[in-house]
Every structure is written in structure tokens, then in C-alpha cells.
Amino acid sequence: MNHNSTIQIAQSLRSACKFLDPEEDRQLIHDVELVCEQLVDPNFRIALLAPFNFGKSTLINSLLGQDIMPTKIVRTTGAAIRIKYGKVPTTLIALKSGEVIRSIDTNILKEFAVLKKGKQRDDVLSIEVFLPHSLLKNGIELLDLPGTNDRDEQNILISDQLLQVDLVIQVLNAQQPFTWDERETLRQWLVERGITTVLFALNRMNQLDVEKDRKEVYKEVYSIAKSFNSDLPKGINNLYRVDALPALKAKQKRDILNIHKSGIAIFTATLHTIAFFQRRRIAITRLPRALAVASRIRQALEKIMSPIYIEVKNAEDIRNSKIERGKEREKSLQAGFKDSVKTLHECLSSRVLLATYESEGIEALTSQEFVKWQNSKFKEKITDYIDMLEEWVDIACDEFEQDSPQRLSISFPSQPVVSLPSRKDRNAGQWVGDIFNGGKNRKKLDVEYEQNKWEAHKTSIHSYLNDFSRNALESLDRYEKMVEPLIIFPIPPELSEVIDKRNHVKLLSDDIQAISKIEAIGTNRNKGELVYFQKIISSLVFYKNWLVRIFGQ
């Protein structure tokens, strides 16, 4: 992982927070901001963590070799104090009013950083101490925190600060090794939040007079520390005995033997070694806490997305079911309409019309009752077929909420005009012959005339029915083309509310995927490490630092 990767992780975490509830998820949003700030912070910060009066401030003083942090038997530190490198010893105290107090005397800390009657000052924004010390070079900071076994507001301050440190030194009291509060702090404030770069400093072993007691205490503490999987350079242990007060006195006297005996030299060399390696892989060491908040964000986003997704899915299912039913109904109505069109088309064909109505038409025309027949029988029958067809159209328009089209209009031709044949008269011979044959010739001419007259009526009816068929079928074709687009189920538009929720789910899903990619980084971050080689390098760097601490005092 490089600097650009950490910036991308911070951007993804911050982006995902836009979906969180500012009130309900306030703590998570706050933690994310703290983690993201640390991801891109170039400094290497070391924090000391312990209950009150476990010797945190004294241990810092022993690391620095001088009395910097206020120390008393009673509860002391009430604010987070950042100790940084500076060429000139300086204390900066920023007040919430905007005023900045600058002093070259660290005794000012007693006024602004020490608890007064168990309470911290509420007007202090930040406290920084600058010292020219080798441990603080190259961007390394020390952070002295209040004790963990006091007020809630101080616990909140400590909890926030821990998210922005690169190494936690949990100071243990040999007279009270790993109290229940310490174990809860280790679990809740460190392990569960992905803070795994942890050292244990066992203080005040010198106050145990019996060697057996010292061995039992160390054995108990060692067992618990060993079970904690600290993310430290290979070859570096996570438990050290440091007698803070003797170490400070030995440093002030430049007593090399007691400096070594107190454990401060080994401990300081270890800190230098850890900083040397961890600064080169600082993005990796900071990743676990980013993974921890990423997991919390993902769970929060999934909790938000789940009911919205269900709402969208239910809305989609209801809409799809409606569309499916509508398409089935469309298919049924189209089939019914097509069958009616086919039936009416068949009925209006000249072949069927002639077969069905020729005789009736000729008879009505011959008997001078054509108009009556046309209106009461022929037109009525055709209208029945048209009504059957239009019933499908009316149903479709009603169900699909379409405007009803114009009715199918089929015009009936006017009554056909019959061109009657001329009647043939008998010639003289036929007339004379009828006198002797009983009018046989006249009867023959009458039959021939009636036959010709019937043919004339037949011709007229054929012409009438053929004209009617042609015009009716053209009207039917036009009507069919006009109606077909109306018998289509209109796809119901999605509600804007559903669209908005789907887009919301998409954005949530995108951020969840981005968070999942961050979590996936953690599963591969230790692959390919050359453990044995790293142990050798760690040992060499450690002994170099140890020699400097012993003989460079």
C-alpha cells in the first residue's frame, strides 16, 4: 500500500458516511473522521494508556530523561498532551477562546493539564510540548493520555485519541497486573477497533520485594500479552519490564548500570526499532483500524439498504406481476379481436354473401321488397357481426384505458336497378300455331321471358353484393389497422419514488462494494513477508539502538 492507496481508502470511508444518520450514527461518523485523518498523517504517534496512577507520565519522563509531565500520587493528567520534536523546549496551550499560550517552562502544564478536584479544565482545546530529544525526531510524537478509570468525558477523549496513534503502550502495574478494567479496555478500545500495534510495559516490578512474587506476576502478564497478536516488526516482543521511576532517576544521574537494570534502555531501543520499521509500512499498520470502521460502516449501510431494497423489490414484483397479467390479457383480447375480424371478413366475402343472400336478395328484389329485406334482415345480420367485433374493441379500450375509436362504418349500396329484358312477341306462324297447339308457343316465350327477367335480377343482386363486399372489406381493413394499436397493454410507468429508492440502493451498493474492497485488502496484507529475514534486520536495528541508549546517555 502506498500513500495514494491510503488517500483512496480515506475518501471511500468518508464518502460512505454520507448515508449515515448524523444523530444515530454520530459516533461512527466521528470515528471514521479520526481514522481518516490518521491515515494521511505523516507523523508516527505513540500513546501511553493505563488507569490513573499506573505511572504513564513517569514512564514518559523516563523516556525523555527529565521531569516534563506532572506526576503525583493523586490523579494527575486530565488532558491529552502531545510531545513533539522542537529545537527549543516550548509548551503551546490552545484555548477554545482562540488564545494560544506559549511558554518555555513545562511547569505551566500543572495549571492547564492537571486535574483540579478530579475535573479537567473545559477551556483547553489542545496541549503540545516541543523538546529536542532523539526519540522525537523524524516525526515521532508521544501522547500522554488521562487515566482510563475515571470520568466518561475523559474516556471519550482517550477513545478518540487512540484511533489516531500508531503504537499503543499499555502501562501495567505490577502490584495490580491486568485488572478487569484493563482487560475490558484492551478488548473494547483496542482489539474491537482494529488497534493491534500494542506494547505492554510492566511498571513497578521493583516495588515487589519477593522474587517469587515478581516471577508469578511476570508469568501471568506474559501469558496474557502473548495471547494478544500485536502487529509489530518480526522479532520484537510485545511485553517489557520497565521500572519508570528508577529509570528516570538513573538517567538523571547518568547511571548506566541502573539504566540497564530498570529496563528503560531496552524499552527505548525497542521503540526506536518499531518506529524505524513501522514508519516504512505505516499504511499497513494503520490499516486494521480502517478495516474495523469499514466493517462497521458496511454493516450500517447494509442495515440501511436492506429495507429499501425490499421495498424496491416488492414494488418491482407488483409491477412485473401487473405487466405479466396485462400482457396475458392483451394476448387474449388480440386473439378474440382477430377471430372476430376473421369471422366478419369471411362473412363479408362475396363468395359467402352470394351463397347466403343471393336467393333472398333476388326474391326481395323481384317482389319489390328489397329495402325491407335489406334493412330488416341483411343489414341486421351484418350489424350483429360488427357488434361482436366492436365488443372486443370496447373491452380492450376500457381495460387498457384507451379512447374508443370510431365505430366500424360499413355502407350499404342503394337498391340495385334491374334492367329488365324486352318481351318477345310471337311471329305470325307461332301465333297461328298456338291456335292448334293450345298456346304452346306463347307459353314458351313466357317462360323464356321469366327466365331472362330472373337472370336480370340475379345480375343486379350479384353486382350489389359484390360492391358491398368490396367496400365492406376495405372498411374492415382500415378499421383493423386503426384498432390494432389500441389493443396493447400500456406498460405502467414506475413511480418516481421507486426510481429514487432504486438509485439510492445503487449508490449504497456502490459504497458497500468500495468498503468491501477495503476489507479485502486486509486478507492479503501479510502475504509474501520474509519473516526470518525481517527478524535478523530487527535484531540488528534493535542492538544498534540499545547501544546508543546505554552508552549515549
Coordinates of C-alpha atoms in Angstrom, one line a residue:
M1 CA 0.0 0.0 0.0
N2 CA 1.2 3.5 -0.9
H3 CA 0.2 7.0 0.1
N4 CA -2.3 7.2 -2.8
S5 CA -4.0 4.0 -1.6
T6 CA -4.5 5.4 1.9
I7 CA -5.9 8.6 0.4
Q8 CA -8.3 6.5 -1.7
I9 CA -9.3 4.4 1.4
A10 CA -10.0 7.6 3.4
Q11 CA -12.1 9.0 0.5
S12 CA -14.1 5.8 0.3
L13 CA -14.8 5.8 4.1
R14 CA -15.8 9.4 4.1
S15 CA -18.0 9.0 1.1
A16 CA -19.9 6.1 2.6
C17 CA -20.7 8.2 5.7
K18 CA -23.0 10.5 3.7
F19 CA -25.7 7.8 4.0
L20 CA -25.4 7.5 7.8
D21 CA -27.7 9.2 10.2
P22 CA -26.0 12.3 11.7
E23 CA -27.5 11.6 15.1
E24 CA -27.9 7.8 15.3
D25 CA -24.5 7.2 13.7
R26 CA -22.7 10.2 15.2
Q27 CA -20.1 8.1 17.0
L28 CA -19.3 6.0 13.9
I29 CA -19.0 9.1 11.7
H30 CA -16.7 10.7 14.3
D31 CA -14.6 7.6 14.4
V32 CA -14.3 7.5 10.7
E33 CA -13.1 11.1 10.5
L34 CA -10.5 10.3 13.2
V35 CA -9.3 7.2 11.4
C36 CA -9.2 9.0 8.0
E37 CA -7.2 11.9 9.5
Q38 CA -4.6 9.4 10.8
L39 CA -4.4 7.5 7.5
V40 CA -2.9 10.5 5.8
D41 CA -1.0 11.9 8.8
P42 CA 2.8 11.7 8.1
N43 CA 3.7 11.6 11.9
F44 CA 4.3 8.5 13.9
R45 CA 2.4 8.8 17.2
I46 CA 3.0 6.7 20.3
A47 CA 0.3 6.8 23.1
L48 CA 0.6 5.6 26.7
L49 CA -2.6 4.0 28.0
A50 CA -3.4 3.0 31.6
P51 CA -5.7 3.7 34.5
F52 CA -4.8 6.6 36.7
N53 CA -1.6 6.4 38.9
F54 CA -0.1 3.5 36.9
G55 CA 2.9 5.6 36.0
K56 CA 2.2 6.7 32.4
S57 CA 3.6 10.3 33.0
T58 CA 6.6 8.9 34.9
L59 CA 7.3 6.5 32.1
I60 CA 7.3 9.3 29.6
N61 CA 9.6 11.3 31.8
S62 CA 12.0 8.3 32.0
L63 CA 11.9 8.0 28.2
L64 CA 12.8 11.7 27.9
G65 CA 15.2 11.7 30.8
Q66 CA 13.7 14.7 32.5
D67 CA 10.7 15.8 34.5
I68 CA 8.3 17.0 31.9
M69 CA 4.9 15.5 32.7
P70 CA 3.4 16.4 36.0
T71 CA 3.4 13.4 38.4
K72 CA 1.7 13.0 41.8
I73 CA 0.4 10.2 44.0
V74 CA -3.2 11.5 43.3
R75 CA -4.8 11.5 39.9
T76 CA -3.0 14.0 37.7
T77 CA -3.2 14.1 33.9
G78 CA -6.6 15.5 32.8
A79 CA -5.9 16.3 29.2
A80 CA -4.2 14.7 26.2
I81 CA -0.7 16.1 25.9
R82 CA 1.2 15.7 22.6
I83 CA 5.0 15.8 22.9
K84 CA 6.8 16.6 19.6
Y85 CA 10.3 17.4 18.4
G86 CA 11.4 21.0 18.7
K87 CA 14.9 22.6 18.8
V88 CA 13.8 24.8 21.8
P89 CA 11.7 23.4 24.7
T90 CA 8.3 25.0 24.2
T91 CA 4.8 24.4 25.6
L92 CA 1.8 25.5 23.5
I93 CA -1.6 25.6 25.0
A94 CA -4.5 26.5 22.7
L95 CA -7.7 27.6 24.4
K96 CA -11.2 27.3 23.0
S97 CA -11.4 31.1 23.0
G98 CA -8.7 31.2 20.3
E99 CA -6.0 32.4 22.6
V100 CA -2.6 30.5 22.4
I101 CA -0.4 30.4 25.4
R102 CA 3.4 29.9 24.7
S103 CA 5.9 29.1 27.4
I104 CA 9.4 27.7 27.7
D105 CA 8.6 26.3 31.1
T106 CA 6.8 23.0 31.2
N107 CA 5.6 23.8 34.7
I108 CA 2.7 25.5 33.0
L109 CA 1.3 22.1 32.4
K110 CA 0.4 21.9 36.1
E111 CA -2.1 24.7 35.6
F112 CA -3.7 23.6 32.4
A113 CA -3.2 19.8 32.2
V114 CA -3.6 18.6 35.7
L115 CA -7.0 17.7 37.2
K116 CA -8.4 20.1 39.7
K117 CA -10.6 18.4 42.3
G118 CA -11.0 15.5 39.9
K119 CA -12.1 17.7 36.9
Q120 CA -10.3 18.8 33.8
R121 CA -10.4 22.3 32.5
D122 CA -13.1 22.9 30.0
D123 CA -11.4 25.9 28.3
V124 CA -8.4 23.9 26.9
L125 CA -8.5 22.9 23.2
S126 CA -5.1 21.3 22.9
I127 CA -1.7 21.0 24.6
E128 CA 1.6 20.4 22.8
V129 CA 5.1 20.2 24.2
F130 CA 8.2 20.5 21.9
L131 CA 11.5 19.1 23.0
P132 CA 14.9 18.5 21.4
H133 CA 15.0 14.7 22.0
S134 CA 16.3 11.9 19.7
L135 CA 13.2 9.8 20.3
L136 CA 11.0 12.6 18.9
K137 CA 13.0 13.1 15.7
N138 CA 11.7 12.2 12.2
G139 CA 8.0 13.0 13.1
I140 CA 7.6 10.7 16.1
E141 CA 5.2 12.0 18.8
L142 CA 4.5 10.9 22.3
L143 CA 0.9 11.2 23.6
D144 CA 0.2 11.3 27.4
L145 CA -3.4 10.4 28.0
P146 CA -5.6 10.8 31.1
G147 CA -6.3 7.6 33.2
T148 CA -9.0 5.2 31.9
N149 CA -10.7 4.6 35.2
D150 CA -12.4 8.0 35.9
R151 CA -15.0 10.2 34.2
D152 CA -16.9 9.4 31.0
E153 CA -15.7 12.6 29.2
Q154 CA -12.1 11.6 29.8
N155 CA -12.8 8.1 28.5
I156 CA -14.3 9.6 25.3
L157 CA -11.2 11.7 24.9
I158 CA -8.9 8.7 25.3
S159 CA -11.1 6.6 23.0
D160 CA -10.9 9.2 20.2
Q161 CA -7.2 9.8 20.6
L162 CA -6.4 6.0 20.3
L163 CA -7.8 6.0 16.8
Q164 CA -5.0 8.4 15.8
V165 CA -2.0 6.7 17.2
D166 CA 0.4 4.3 15.5
L167 CA 1.7 2.5 18.7
V168 CA -0.1 2.0 22.0
I169 CA 1.9 1.4 25.1
Q170 CA -0.4 -0.1 27.7
V171 CA 1.3 0.5 31.0
L172 CA 0.7 -2.3 33.6
N173 CA 1.1 -2.0 37.3
A174 CA 3.0 -5.0 38.8
Q175 CA 1.0 -4.6 42.0
Q176 CA -2.3 -4.9 40.1
P177 CA -1.4 -6.9 37.0
F178 CA -4.1 -6.8 34.3
T179 CA -7.1 -5.6 36.2
W180 CA -10.6 -6.3 34.9
D181 CA -10.8 -2.7 33.6
E182 CA -7.5 -3.1 31.7
R183 CA -8.8 -6.3 30.0
E184 CA -12.0 -4.5 29.0
T185 CA -10.1 -1.6 27.7
L186 CA -7.8 -3.9 25.7
R187 CA -10.9 -5.6 24.2
Q188 CA -13.2 -2.7 23.6
W189 CA -10.9 0.2 22.9
L190 CA -8.1 -1.7 21.0
V191 CA -8.9 -5.2 19.7
E192 CA -12.5 -4.5 18.6
R193 CA -11.4 -1.2 16.9
G194 CA -8.5 -2.8 14.9
I195 CA -5.8 -1.2 17.0
T196 CA -3.2 -4.0 17.1
T197 CA 0.1 -2.2 17.3
V198 CA 0.4 -2.6 21.1
L199 CA 3.3 -2.9 23.6
F200 CA 2.8 -3.8 27.2
A201 CA 5.1 -2.0 29.7
L202 CA 5.1 -3.7 33.1
N203 CA 5.9 -1.0 35.6
R204 CA 6.8 -1.0 39.3
M205 CA 8.2 -4.6 39.5
N206 CA 10.9 -3.0 41.7
Q207 CA 8.2 -2.4 44.3
L208 CA 7.7 -6.2 44.7
D209 CA 10.2 -7.3 47.4
V210 CA 9.9 -11.0 46.9
E211 CA 11.5 -12.6 43.8
K212 CA 8.8 -15.3 43.8
D213 CA 6.1 -12.6 43.6
R214 CA 8.0 -10.9 40.7
K215 CA 8.2 -14.2 38.8
E216 CA 4.5 -15.0 39.3
V217 CA 3.4 -11.5 38.2
Y218 CA 5.6 -11.6 35.1
K219 CA 4.4 -15.1 34.2
E220 CA 0.7 -14.1 34.5
V221 CA 1.2 -10.9 32.5
Y222 CA 3.4 -12.7 29.9
S223 CA 0.6 -15.3 29.3
I224 CA -2.0 -12.6 28.6
A225 CA 0.4 -10.5 26.5
K226 CA 1.4 -13.5 24.4
S227 CA -2.2 -14.2 23.6
F228 CA -2.5 -10.7 22.1
N229 CA -1.5 -10.7 18.5
S230 CA 0.4 -7.4 18.3
D231 CA 1.2 -6.2 14.8
L232 CA 4.9 -5.4 15.4
P233 CA 8.0 -6.0 13.4
K234 CA 9.1 -9.6 13.3
G235 CA 11.4 -10.4 16.2
I236 CA 10.0 -7.7 18.5
N237 CA 8.3 -8.9 21.7
N238 CA 5.2 -7.1 23.0
L239 CA 6.0 -7.2 26.7
Y240 CA 8.8 -5.3 28.5
R241 CA 9.6 -4.7 32.2
V242 CA 10.2 -1.0 32.8
D243 CA 10.6 0.5 36.3
A244 CA 9.8 4.0 35.4
L245 CA 10.8 6.0 38.5
P246 CA 14.2 4.2 39.0
A247 CA 14.8 4.6 35.2
L248 CA 14.2 8.4 35.4
K249 CA 16.5 8.8 38.4
A250 CA 19.2 6.7 36.8
K251 CA 19.0 8.7 33.6
Q252 CA 19.2 12.0 35.5
K253 CA 22.4 10.6 37.3
R254 CA 23.7 9.0 34.1
D255 CA 23.9 5.8 36.0
I256 CA 24.5 3.3 33.1
L257 CA 24.1 0.2 35.3
N258 CA 20.8 1.2 36.8
I259 CA 19.6 2.5 33.4
H260 CA 20.1 -1.0 32.1
K261 CA 18.7 -2.6 35.2
S262 CA 15.5 -0.5 35.0
G263 CA 14.7 -1.8 31.5
I264 CA 14.4 1.6 30.1
A265 CA 17.3 1.2 27.6
I266 CA 15.9 -2.0 26.1
F267 CA 12.4 -0.4 26.0
T268 CA 13.6 2.8 24.4
A269 CA 15.7 0.8 21.8
T270 CA 12.5 -1.2 21.1
L271 CA 10.5 2.0 20.5
H272 CA 13.2 3.3 18.1
T273 CA 13.3 -0.1 16.3
I274 CA 9.5 -0.3 16.0
A275 CA 9.4 3.3 14.7
F276 CA 12.2 2.6 12.2
F277 CA 10.2 -0.3 10.7
Q278 CA 6.7 0.8 11.2
R279 CA 7.2 4.2 9.6
R280 CA 8.2 2.3 6.4
R281 CA 5.0 0.3 6.5
I282 CA 2.8 2.9 8.2
A283 CA -0.1 2.4 5.8
I284 CA -0.2 -1.3 6.6
T285 CA 0.0 -0.8 10.4
R286 CA -2.8 1.8 10.2
L287 CA -5.0 -0.4 8.0
P288 CA -6.6 -2.6 10.8
R289 CA -8.4 0.3 12.4
A290 CA -9.5 1.4 8.9
L291 CA -10.8 -2.1 8.4
A292 CA -12.6 -2.0 11.7
V293 CA -14.5 1.1 10.9
A294 CA -15.0 -0.1 7.4
S295 CA -16.7 -3.2 8.8
R296 CA -18.9 -1.0 11.0
I297 CA -19.8 1.2 8.0
R298 CA -20.6 -1.8 5.8
Q299 CA -22.9 -3.2 8.5
A300 CA -24.6 0.2 8.9
L301 CA -25.1 0.6 5.2
E302 CA -26.4 -2.9 4.8
K303 CA -28.9 -2.2 7.6
I304 CA -30.0 1.0 5.8
M305 CA -30.1 -0.7 2.4
S306 CA -32.0 -3.8 3.4
P307 CA -35.5 -2.4 4.0
I308 CA -35.1 0.0 1.0
Y309 CA -34.1 -2.9 -1.2
I310 CA -37.1 -5.0 0.0
E311 CA -39.4 -2.0 -0.8
V312 CA -38.0 -1.7 -4.3
K313 CA -38.1 -5.5 -4.8
N314 CA -41.7 -5.6 -3.7
A315 CA -42.7 -2.7 -5.9
E316 CA -40.9 -4.3 -8.9
D317 CA -42.6 -7.7 -8.2
I318 CA -46.0 -6.0 -8.0
R319 CA -45.3 -4.0 -11.2
N320 CA -43.9 -7.1 -13.1
S321 CA -46.9 -9.1 -12.0
K322 CA -49.3 -6.4 -13.2
I323 CA -47.4 -6.3 -16.5
E324 CA -47.5 -10.1 -16.9
R325 CA -51.3 -10.1 -16.3
G326 CA -51.7 -7.2 -18.6
K327 CA -49.7 -9.0 -21.4
E328 CA -51.7 -12.1 -20.9
R329 CA -54.9 -10.1 -21.2
E330 CA -53.6 -8.3 -24.2
K331 CA -52.9 -11.6 -25.9
S332 CA -56.4 -12.9 -25.1
L333 CA -58.1 -9.7 -26.4
Q334 CA -56.0 -9.6 -29.5
A335 CA -56.8 -13.2 -30.2
G336 CA -60.6 -12.5 -29.7
F337 CA -60.4 -9.5 -31.9
K338 CA -58.5 -11.4 -34.6
D339 CA -61.0 -14.2 -34.5
S340 CA -63.9 -11.7 -34.9
V341 CA -62.2 -9.9 -37.7
K342 CA -61.6 -13.3 -39.4
T343 CA -65.2 -14.2 -38.9
L344 CA -66.5 -10.9 -40.2
H345 CA -64.0 -11.0 -43.1
E346 CA -65.4 -14.4 -44.1
C347 CA -69.0 -13.2 -43.8
L348 CA -68.2 -10.2 -46.0
S349 CA -66.6 -12.2 -48.7
S350 CA -68.5 -12.2 -52.0
R351 CA -68.5 -16.0 -52.0
V352 CA -70.3 -16.3 -48.7
L353 CA -72.6 -13.3 -49.4
L354 CA -73.7 -14.8 -52.7
A355 CA -74.2 -18.3 -51.1
T356 CA -76.1 -16.9 -48.2
Y357 CA -78.1 -14.0 -49.6
E358 CA -78.4 -14.4 -53.4
S359 CA -81.8 -16.2 -53.3
E360 CA -83.2 -13.9 -50.6
G361 CA -82.0 -10.8 -52.5
I362 CA -83.4 -11.9 -55.8
E363 CA -86.7 -12.8 -54.2
A364 CA -86.9 -9.4 -52.4
L365 CA -85.9 -7.5 -55.5
T366 CA -88.4 -9.4 -57.6
S367 CA -91.2 -8.8 -55.1
Q368 CA -90.4 -5.1 -54.7
E369 CA -89.5 -5.6 -51.0
F370 CA -85.7 -5.2 -51.4
V371 CA -85.4 -2.2 -49.0
K372 CA -87.4 -4.0 -46.4
W373 CA -85.3 -7.1 -46.7
Q374 CA -82.1 -5.1 -46.7
N375 CA -82.9 -3.2 -43.5
S376 CA -84.6 -6.0 -41.5
K377 CA -82.6 -9.0 -42.5
F378 CA -79.4 -8.4 -44.4
K379 CA -78.2 -5.2 -42.6
E380 CA -79.3 -6.6 -39.2
K381 CA -77.3 -9.7 -39.7
I382 CA -74.2 -7.8 -40.8
T383 CA -74.6 -5.4 -37.9
D384 CA -74.7 -8.4 -35.4
Y385 CA -71.3 -9.5 -36.7
I386 CA -70.0 -5.9 -36.4
D387 CA -71.3 -5.6 -32.9
M388 CA -69.5 -8.8 -31.9
L389 CA -66.2 -7.4 -33.3
E390 CA -66.6 -4.0 -31.6
E391 CA -67.4 -5.6 -28.3
W392 CA -63.8 -6.8 -28.2
V393 CA -62.6 -3.3 -29.0
D394 CA -64.8 -1.8 -26.3
I395 CA -63.5 -4.2 -23.7
A396 CA -59.9 -3.6 -24.7
C397 CA -60.2 0.2 -24.6
D398 CA -61.9 0.0 -21.3
E399 CA -59.4 -2.3 -19.7
F400 CA -56.3 -0.6 -21.2
E401 CA -57.8 2.9 -20.6
Q402 CA -57.7 3.9 -24.3
D403 CA -60.1 6.3 -26.1
S404 CA -62.7 4.3 -28.0
P405 CA -62.1 4.6 -31.8
Q406 CA -64.7 5.5 -34.4
R407 CA -67.2 2.7 -35.0
L408 CA -66.8 0.4 -37.9
S409 CA -68.8 2.1 -40.6
I410 CA -69.9 -0.2 -43.5
S411 CA -72.1 1.4 -46.1
F412 CA -74.9 -0.4 -47.9
P413 CA -75.3 0.3 -51.6
S414 CA -78.6 1.7 -52.7
Q415 CA -81.2 -0.6 -54.1
P416 CA -80.0 -2.1 -57.4
V417 CA -81.6 -1.0 -60.6
V418 CA -82.7 -4.0 -62.7
S419 CA -82.5 -3.8 -66.5
L420 CA -85.5 -5.9 -67.4
P421 CA -85.3 -7.8 -70.8
S422 CA -87.7 -6.9 -73.6
R423 CA -90.6 -9.3 -74.0
K424 CA -90.5 -11.2 -77.4
D425 CA -93.7 -11.4 -79.4
R426 CA -94.9 -14.4 -81.4
N427 CA -94.5 -14.2 -85.1
A428 CA -97.4 -15.0 -87.4
G429 CA -96.6 -18.6 -87.7
Q430 CA -96.3 -19.1 -84.0
W431 CA -99.4 -17.2 -83.4
V432 CA -101.3 -19.4 -85.9
G433 CA -99.7 -22.5 -84.4
D434 CA -100.9 -21.6 -80.9
I435 CA -104.4 -21.9 -82.2
F436 CA -103.9 -25.6 -82.9
N437 CA -101.3 -26.5 -80.0
G438 CA -103.1 -24.8 -77.1
G439 CA -100.8 -21.7 -76.9
K440 CA -97.6 -23.7 -76.7
N441 CA -95.5 -21.0 -78.4
R442 CA -96.8 -18.3 -76.2
K443 CA -96.1 -20.3 -73.0
K444 CA -92.6 -21.0 -74.3
L445 CA -92.0 -17.3 -74.8
D446 CA -93.4 -16.5 -71.3
V447 CA -91.1 -19.0 -69.7
E448 CA -88.1 -17.6 -71.6
Y449 CA -89.1 -14.1 -70.5
E450 CA -89.4 -15.0 -66.9
Q451 CA -86.0 -16.8 -67.1
N452 CA -84.4 -13.7 -68.6
K453 CA -86.0 -11.5 -66.0
W454 CA -84.7 -13.7 -63.2
E455 CA -81.3 -13.6 -64.7
A456 CA -81.5 -9.8 -64.8
H457 CA -82.4 -9.7 -61.1
K458 CA -79.6 -12.2 -60.4
T459 CA -77.1 -10.0 -62.2
S460 CA -78.3 -7.0 -60.2
I461 CA -78.0 -8.8 -56.9
H462 CA -74.5 -10.1 -57.8
S463 CA -73.4 -6.6 -58.6
Y464 CA -74.9 -5.3 -55.3
L465 CA -73.4 -8.0 -53.1
N466 CA -70.0 -7.8 -54.9
D467 CA -69.9 -4.0 -54.5
F468 CA -71.0 -4.3 -50.9
S469 CA -68.3 -7.0 -50.2
R470 CA -65.5 -4.9 -51.7
N471 CA -66.4 -1.7 -49.9
A472 CA -67.1 -3.5 -46.6
L473 CA -63.8 -5.4 -46.7
E474 CA -61.9 -2.2 -47.4
S475 CA -63.6 -0.6 -44.4
L476 CA -62.9 -3.6 -42.3
D477 CA -59.2 -3.5 -43.2
R478 CA -59.0 0.2 -42.3
Y479 CA -60.7 -0.4 -39.0
E480 CA -58.5 -3.3 -38.2
K481 CA -55.3 -1.2 -38.7
M482 CA -56.8 1.6 -36.7
V483 CA -57.8 -0.7 -33.8
E484 CA -54.7 -3.0 -33.5
P485 CA -52.5 -0.4 -31.7
L486 CA -55.3 0.1 -29.2
I487 CA -55.4 -3.5 -28.1
I488 CA -51.9 -3.2 -26.5
F489 CA -51.4 -3.3 -22.7
P490 CA -49.7 0.0 -21.8
I491 CA -46.7 -0.7 -19.6
P492 CA -47.3 1.2 -16.3
P493 CA -44.6 3.7 -15.6
E494 CA -42.5 3.2 -12.5
L495 CA -43.3 5.5 -9.6
S496 CA -40.7 8.2 -9.2
E497 CA -40.5 7.2 -5.5
V498 CA -39.4 3.7 -6.6
I499 CA -36.9 5.0 -9.1
D500 CA -35.4 7.3 -6.4
K501 CA -35.2 4.4 -4.0
R502 CA -33.6 2.1 -6.6
N503 CA -31.0 4.8 -7.3
H504 CA -30.4 5.1 -3.6
V505 CA -29.9 1.4 -3.3
K506 CA -27.4 1.6 -6.3
L507 CA -25.4 4.3 -4.5
L508 CA -25.5 2.4 -1.3
S509 CA -24.4 -0.8 -3.1
D510 CA -21.5 1.1 -4.8
D511 CA -20.3 2.3 -1.5
I512 CA -20.7 -1.1 0.1
Q513 CA -18.6 -2.6 -2.7
A514 CA -15.9 0.1 -2.2
I515 CA -15.9 -0.7 1.6
S516 CA -15.7 -4.5 0.8
K517 CA -12.6 -3.8 -1.4
I518 CA -11.0 -2.1 1.6
E519 CA -11.8 -5.1 3.8
A520 CA -10.4 -7.4 1.1
I521 CA -7.1 -5.6 1.4
G522 CA -6.8 -6.8 5.0
T523 CA -6.9 -10.5 3.9
N524 CA -3.8 -10.2 1.7
R525 CA -1.7 -7.7 3.6
N526 CA 0.7 -10.1 5.2
K527 CA 1.3 -12.3 2.2
G528 CA 4.8 -12.7 1.0
E529 CA 6.6 -11.4 4.1
L530 CA 10.0 -12.8 4.6
V531 CA 9.7 -13.5 8.4
Y532 CA 13.2 -14.9 9.0
F533 CA 14.9 -12.1 7.2
Q534 CA 12.8 -9.5 9.0
K535 CA 13.8 -11.0 12.4
I536 CA 17.5 -10.6 11.5
I537 CA 17.1 -7.0 10.4
S538 CA 15.0 -6.2 13.5
S539 CA 17.7 -7.6 15.8
L540 CA 20.4 -5.7 14.2
V541 CA 18.5 -2.4 14.4
F542 CA 17.5 -3.1 18.0
Y543 CA 21.0 -3.7 19.2
K544 CA 22.3 -0.6 17.4
N545 CA 19.6 1.4 19.2
W546 CA 20.3 -0.3 22.5
L547 CA 24.0 0.5 22.4
V548 CA 23.1 4.1 21.7
R549 CA 20.7 4.2 24.6
I550 CA 23.2 2.7 27.0
F551 CA 26.4 4.4 26.1
G552 CA 24.9 7.6 24.6
Q553 CA 23.3 8.8 27.8

